[in-house]
């Protein structure tokens, strides 16, 4: 069971979007923005409040890539693997991050809950390829070396 | 603040123009995603700070005083050169500006009106002072993107000053809904979202439905990885799109509109929100617009990470709170779209064309571009080309002009190999096609399509098999999973392509790829599946020998496919120190000390450890 | 009249809204997985693709017919696409046909054979997913799912429940309850309608055949069978008996061969239900309380009401279902005999219904804290048992059920179709027991396939308003209207399955329109053929009311509802 505060937050968000099925996605987006993940209990709660079948709500939430039932790390790093970034070797950036963080295609978040690593296809900053974002801040023209430096910086070990 | 009548708008425009005129120097700092990432916000703050310090100069739009205006603009499309700073009235464009450069810019240009040449674009020993003369811009026709980079996207007054909402005004007070539909039809405006469907025809169908509740929806999902023209419009000139939507709504009798923007564009969402708010305050959106009796509201929906939601019926499903799975047609969107009501669905760039057509007339519009595809098209040009970025050219411009004149040719003087057009649903064009006119119909004949307008230039070092694998990986990942050919077929095609790039493909695999590709194209439910195989089929057609090389010779001549790289020891250079052998994780290296060592290619897993460890540079790779 | 041309044959368009229907009308059984005339059009399997005279290829299930179209269903291209689609499906399908529940009755298997897939060129690299055995009614085996979505749409559109839906996307898509919970933890009512439409073994009836064989082969156990009305008109379909023909006598004979000790007709208990339920109706009408009275014989409906409309549970009749009344009666009947013979009686009910497998586990259906019905086996399962023994069903001589529970009125038999319960209750309540009145009651408007049927009868000095509804989505809509005060009734018959138990989740699947009609006609024919038509004229029952069940009515025939 989640603490009551979570449900209050959900109520607040629902109040902004209304109790209809078309509010489902905006509501869970806001919840996810708030907690940086979508607590499963809240999805069930929202479904009930909006009068949607739970199976349907789950179905919608699992369809879209952005929803995650797992808590994310403090820093969410998203590496672009869109066309422009790919042709400028974004895979090397990704490999370096996997190596630096000890993560893999299956494991997205470090055990200390510091970093979550995801890939996206195109952040719309293609002119600066290859790019990555850390909590929505864009880092342009990355190289594996710059990645290592960035990691040091984020870990608080100023290079 | 609220503009109650047409006259109110006219006088608001006059005073906005007046205000801008009073600025005797305008500094526009690009605040697009790209330049922001390069630190343009710091430059903005710094310049603003400095402008404040100058005596007698006001930063706000003062009554009479001469002043300096510092503004955040939208993307100029030249992001690779960013952060960009444009200074009017001289139209100087400074590139790759750093915080440290601000002082010099201020002292030289703002104070003395002189250019800082070292910050200007140069090519072949030529320095280009004015933005408009830079080859990248000189060959473009920027109509849709005209205001991007020239106005402050967060200030509706600047848009109004630039002639904004003139078209809506004309539409509401001088034209009937029918006139508008006819004008758009006559202009032959074709959808920029990929299909090139005639916009006027679409509007006419919606306008003629018996159901009276109708919707106008803007497709800002822009899923093609590598294209960002819609982002630029939404970020750099949001009102142009809103105005187009409002005109569409008036033409088809809708009162409500939705914009579906992909979640990866937070800045676009922010700017759209600001724009809608400002337009509502001015009474340019909302109830009884300009006293005309026409009501129109716009909502924003954020995508949640599904490329397929760019497809019309998936997009409306997503707005309704459903899984974004395309549905079968009929009923078509124009009959039963959003909430099962008649719906106009157009792309961002399509809407951005509308106001120009209304203001200047269909005839004017038809004079641009080609007969069957009038107007301009924005392209995102990336890959192995000297100038990457966002460009806008008349329809019918040749690939050669784009790649060589605007793009500045292939990077590092390499040989041009191909262009992938239209992203994961497009095909490739090869050097034979360089003089093909880019428009909807000519491309269709070549089995390619304009699609989103992504253009990836590839040189001799690009492996076409890997490119095909990349796109297939993308589509397979984005398949909604509803229909069998796309869900299962793309998975199998990807498996085969992965097999080929890892050196395990066979000749039969190539036939199987073709068989799958043809069947998926013919039988898939929606556009995603129907075009998923196109990159593979078109590279197979144009570069079959490369595929054959991969499966028969197990060789990737571009060196892209890691699995086919061969690690070798040069016996001349090897001193026989055995260090490499000791560091090889799979014992692939053997030899006698002090004699040349050799690598057993069958065992080697291409980890590269040996190269790093050889102090004599004796180990090399061969493609 | 407008025509389209299908494989050179001219086919008139008579209101069909998709080309597939016209193709079927032309006598071509085009292979499909995801088209069902009662469900929304989904268009996912792409098996129904056809080619037109301009070489355009499209799915026929979702294309509107336009006069003058020329369509080919079997061109070289179409053949190869269909074959590839099946090959693709098979490539990520667990293909253990020989040990599969659906072996021999599986659409995927049949179509693979029909279109001629000879080899699968791709490797099945899907991870094995565990089965969901949590429901007493159905089993989910996701490894066999082809994602046609038929179950999802049935559960949502027809049953209004939505216990299962798609989850994830692309090649990771699966059908599952929310958070992949066990079905038993969802609002699934066990109606089995999803299993009826599932073309593969991804959702199938949970079987209890092994347990029943174990009991039969145990000499210390007296195995009593009760056969529900709807079984008799469906079982023959699997044995070359004409559709809808009453095979009750043959089934009795088969069960005897198989080793059942006593074989009874559940229609007897249906008469009993009519007696109890009409008494209850009369009482409630008298007191004007807890109206409308809802029928209680369908466990799918009872559970639906509890899950979705708890405010109406008090309105449901306290009567047990016929199965639920019969088993304790049988056990009571054999009580002494069991002690004398040192035997144990167990009741196996043979039902068209998967939800009945759940009903017997409900404590409110227990007598003295004990489960009454030991096993429910569905028509499908009993067919399998017959085949297991190798009985040539169609050649069996008809036999009669065992006394004393072999006597039933036609009113009890028609319980298997929508409107049947109501008609039987009306027969009971009728003062005039003439043949003429029987006919009049049959025309009163409770028969037939319409989803909501309404009628009004006069009982004494009171107008009694009656509604008959089938399919739970329709039921939900009706309940909403009742709640909103738009309609009001005194008596409402609810059957979870469309058309009633003849189309229950345990009946042989893939029944076409003619089979559905055949089953319904079969029941009404059985009614006409029976000697007794009025439930209250069942002599055995009336005798029992005077003797062995006297005073035990409440304990044996009503649910023990704890508040
Ligand atoms: C898989 C898929 C993705 C699409 N993505 C987009 C998109 O991101 N933006 C867009 O405008 N149109 C997209 N389209 C095209 C739309 O379905 C639709 O045709 C278009 O938005 C109509 O607008 P237009 O007539 O102005 O081009 C996509 C189509 C498919 C099949
Ligand atoms: S083609 Fe692909 S994306 Fe489109 S409906 Fe079919 S599975 Fe979904
Ligand atoms: S590349 Fe790695 S595996 Fe291959 S020989 Fe060198 S060290 Fe060994
Ligand atoms: S490390 Fe270099 S020099 Fe030493 S054995 Fe290996 S290849 Fe030869
Ligand atoms: S579901 Fe059908 S195809 Fe699959 S294993 Fe069972 S019988 Fe065979
Ligand atoms: S059908 Fe074929 S695979 Fe199945 S049991 Fe018979 S021989 Fe074996
Ligand atoms: S048994 Fe009935 S309620 Fe349960 S999942 Fe199937 S259709 Fe839905
Ligand atoms: S479980 Fe059966 S009916 Fe449901 S989607 Fe899978 S195959 Fe189709
Ligand atoms: S209608 Fe009949 S078969 Fe269906 S759930 Fe109810 S009792 Fe069972
Ligand atoms: S491809 Fe990476 S930002 Fe567009
Ligand atoms: S973001 Fe500044 S030019 Fe594109
Ligand atoms: S029946 Fe037409 S797609 Fe399945």
PDB file of N, CA, C and O and ligand atoms in Angstrom, chain B residues 308 326 479-483 486-487 524-526 528-529, ligand 2:
ATOM      1  N   UNK B 308       3.952   4.994 -33.708  1.00  0.00           N
ATOM      2  CA  UNK B 308       2.775   4.659 -34.501  1.00  0.00           C
ATOM      3  C   UNK B 308       1.638   5.655 -34.271  1.00  0.00           C
ATOM      4  O   UNK B 308       0.728   5.790 -35.089  1.00  0.00           O
ATOM      5  N   UNK B 326      -3.624   1.576 -34.775  1.00  0.00           N
ATOM      6  CA  UNK B 326      -4.406   1.980 -35.939  1.00  0.00           C
ATOM      7  C   UNK B 326      -5.606   1.051 -36.104  1.00  0.00           C
ATOM      8  O   UNK B 326      -5.568  -0.100 -35.696  1.00  0.00           O
ATOM      9  N   UNK B 479       6.360  -1.201 -34.043  1.00  0.00           N
ATOM     10  CA  UNK B 479       5.140  -1.864 -34.510  1.00  0.00           C
ATOM     11  C   UNK B 479       4.170  -1.975 -33.341  1.00  0.00           C
ATOM     12  O   UNK B 479       4.563  -2.310 -32.233  1.00  0.00           O
ATOM     13  N   UNK B 480       2.912  -1.687 -33.603  1.00  0.00           N
ATOM     14  CA  UNK B 480       1.966  -1.738 -32.491  1.00  0.00           C
ATOM     15  C   UNK B 480       1.620  -3.172 -32.136  1.00  0.00           C
ATOM     16  O   UNK B 480       1.130  -3.446 -31.061  1.00  0.00           O
ATOM     17  N   UNK B 481       1.864  -4.093 -33.066  1.00  0.00           N
ATOM     18  CA  UNK B 481       1.630  -5.494 -32.748  1.00  0.00           C
ATOM     19  C   UNK B 481       0.244  -5.986 -33.070  1.00  0.00           C
ATOM     20  O   UNK B 481      -0.114  -7.109 -32.757  1.00  0.00           O
ATOM     21  N   UNK B 482      -0.539  -5.149 -33.708  1.00  0.00           N
ATOM     22  CA  UNK B 482      -1.908  -5.566 -33.977  1.00  0.00           C
ATOM     23  C   UNK B 482      -1.960  -6.610 -35.097  1.00  0.00           C
ATOM     24  O   UNK B 482      -2.541  -7.675 -34.930  1.00  0.00           O
ATOM     25  N   UNK B 483      -1.395  -6.265 -36.237  1.00  0.00           N
ATOM     26  CA  UNK B 483      -1.589  -7.196 -37.349  1.00  0.00           C
ATOM     27  C   UNK B 483      -0.387  -8.116 -37.546  1.00  0.00           C
ATOM     28  O   UNK B 483       0.752  -7.755 -37.294  1.00  0.00           O
ATOM     29  N   UNK B 486       2.968  -7.352 -39.884  1.00  0.00           N
ATOM     30  CA  UNK B 486       3.885  -6.357 -39.336  1.00  0.00           C
ATOM     31  C   UNK B 486       4.505  -6.852 -38.041  1.00  0.00           C
ATOM     32  O   UNK B 486       5.715  -6.799 -37.858  1.00  0.00           O
ATOM     33  N   UNK B 487       3.675  -7.360 -37.130  1.00  0.00           N
ATOM     34  CA  UNK B 487       4.196  -7.785 -35.831  1.00  0.00           C
ATOM     35  C   UNK B 487       5.232  -8.896 -35.970  1.00  0.00           C
ATOM     36  O   UNK B 487       6.334  -8.802 -35.456  1.00  0.00           O
ATOM     37  N   UNK B 524      -0.120  -5.523 -44.643  1.00  0.00           N
ATOM     38  CA  UNK B 524      -0.179  -4.887 -43.321  1.00  0.00           C
ATOM     39  C   UNK B 524      -1.369  -3.945 -43.238  1.00  0.00           C
ATOM     40  O   UNK B 524      -1.866  -3.459 -44.248  1.00  0.00           O
ATOM     41  N   UNK B 525      -1.795  -3.710 -42.006  1.00  0.00           N
ATOM     42  CA  UNK B 525      -2.997  -2.904 -41.790  1.00  0.00           C
ATOM     43  C   UNK B 525      -2.737  -1.421 -42.023  1.00  0.00           C
ATOM     44  O   UNK B 525      -3.524  -0.735 -42.638  1.00  0.00           O
ATOM     45  N   UNK B 526      -1.650  -0.904 -41.487  1.00  0.00           N
ATOM     46  CA  UNK B 526      -1.466   0.545 -41.551  1.00  0.00           C
ATOM     47  C   UNK B 526      -0.178   0.923 -42.258  1.00  0.00           C
ATOM     48  O   UNK B 526       0.629   0.068 -42.616  1.00  0.00           O
ATOM     49  N   UNK B 528       2.540   2.087 -41.243  1.00  0.00           N
ATOM     50  CA  UNK B 528       3.812   1.689 -40.651  1.00  0.00           C
ATOM     51  C   UNK B 528       4.265   0.359 -41.229  1.00  0.00           C
ATOM     52  O   UNK B 528       5.380   0.226 -41.715  1.00  0.00           O
ATOM     53  N   UNK B 529       3.369  -0.614 -41.198  1.00  0.00           N
ATOM     54  CA  UNK B 529       3.721  -1.916 -41.744  1.00  0.00           C
ATOM     55  C   UNK B 529       3.887  -1.876 -43.253  1.00  0.00           C
ATOM     56  O   UNK B 529       4.805  -2.478 -43.808  1.00  0.00           O
TER      57      UNK B 529
HETATM   58  S1  LIG D   2       1.034  -2.446 -39.643  1.00  0.00           S
HETATM   59 FE1  LIG D   2       2.173  -2.592 -37.729  1.00  0.00          FE
HETATM   60  S2  LIG D   2       1.786  -0.677 -36.696  1.00  0.00           S
HETATM   61 FE2  LIG D   2       0.239  -0.881 -38.305  1.00  0.00          FE
HETATM   62  S3  LIG D   2      -1.478  -1.880 -37.336  1.00  0.00           S
HETATM   63 FE3  LIG D   2      -0.229  -3.497 -38.160  1.00  0.00          FE
HETATM   64  S4  LIG D   2       1.102  -4.061 -36.440  1.00  0.00           S
HETATM   65 FE4  LIG D   2       0.249  -2.085 -35.950  1.00  0.00          FE
END
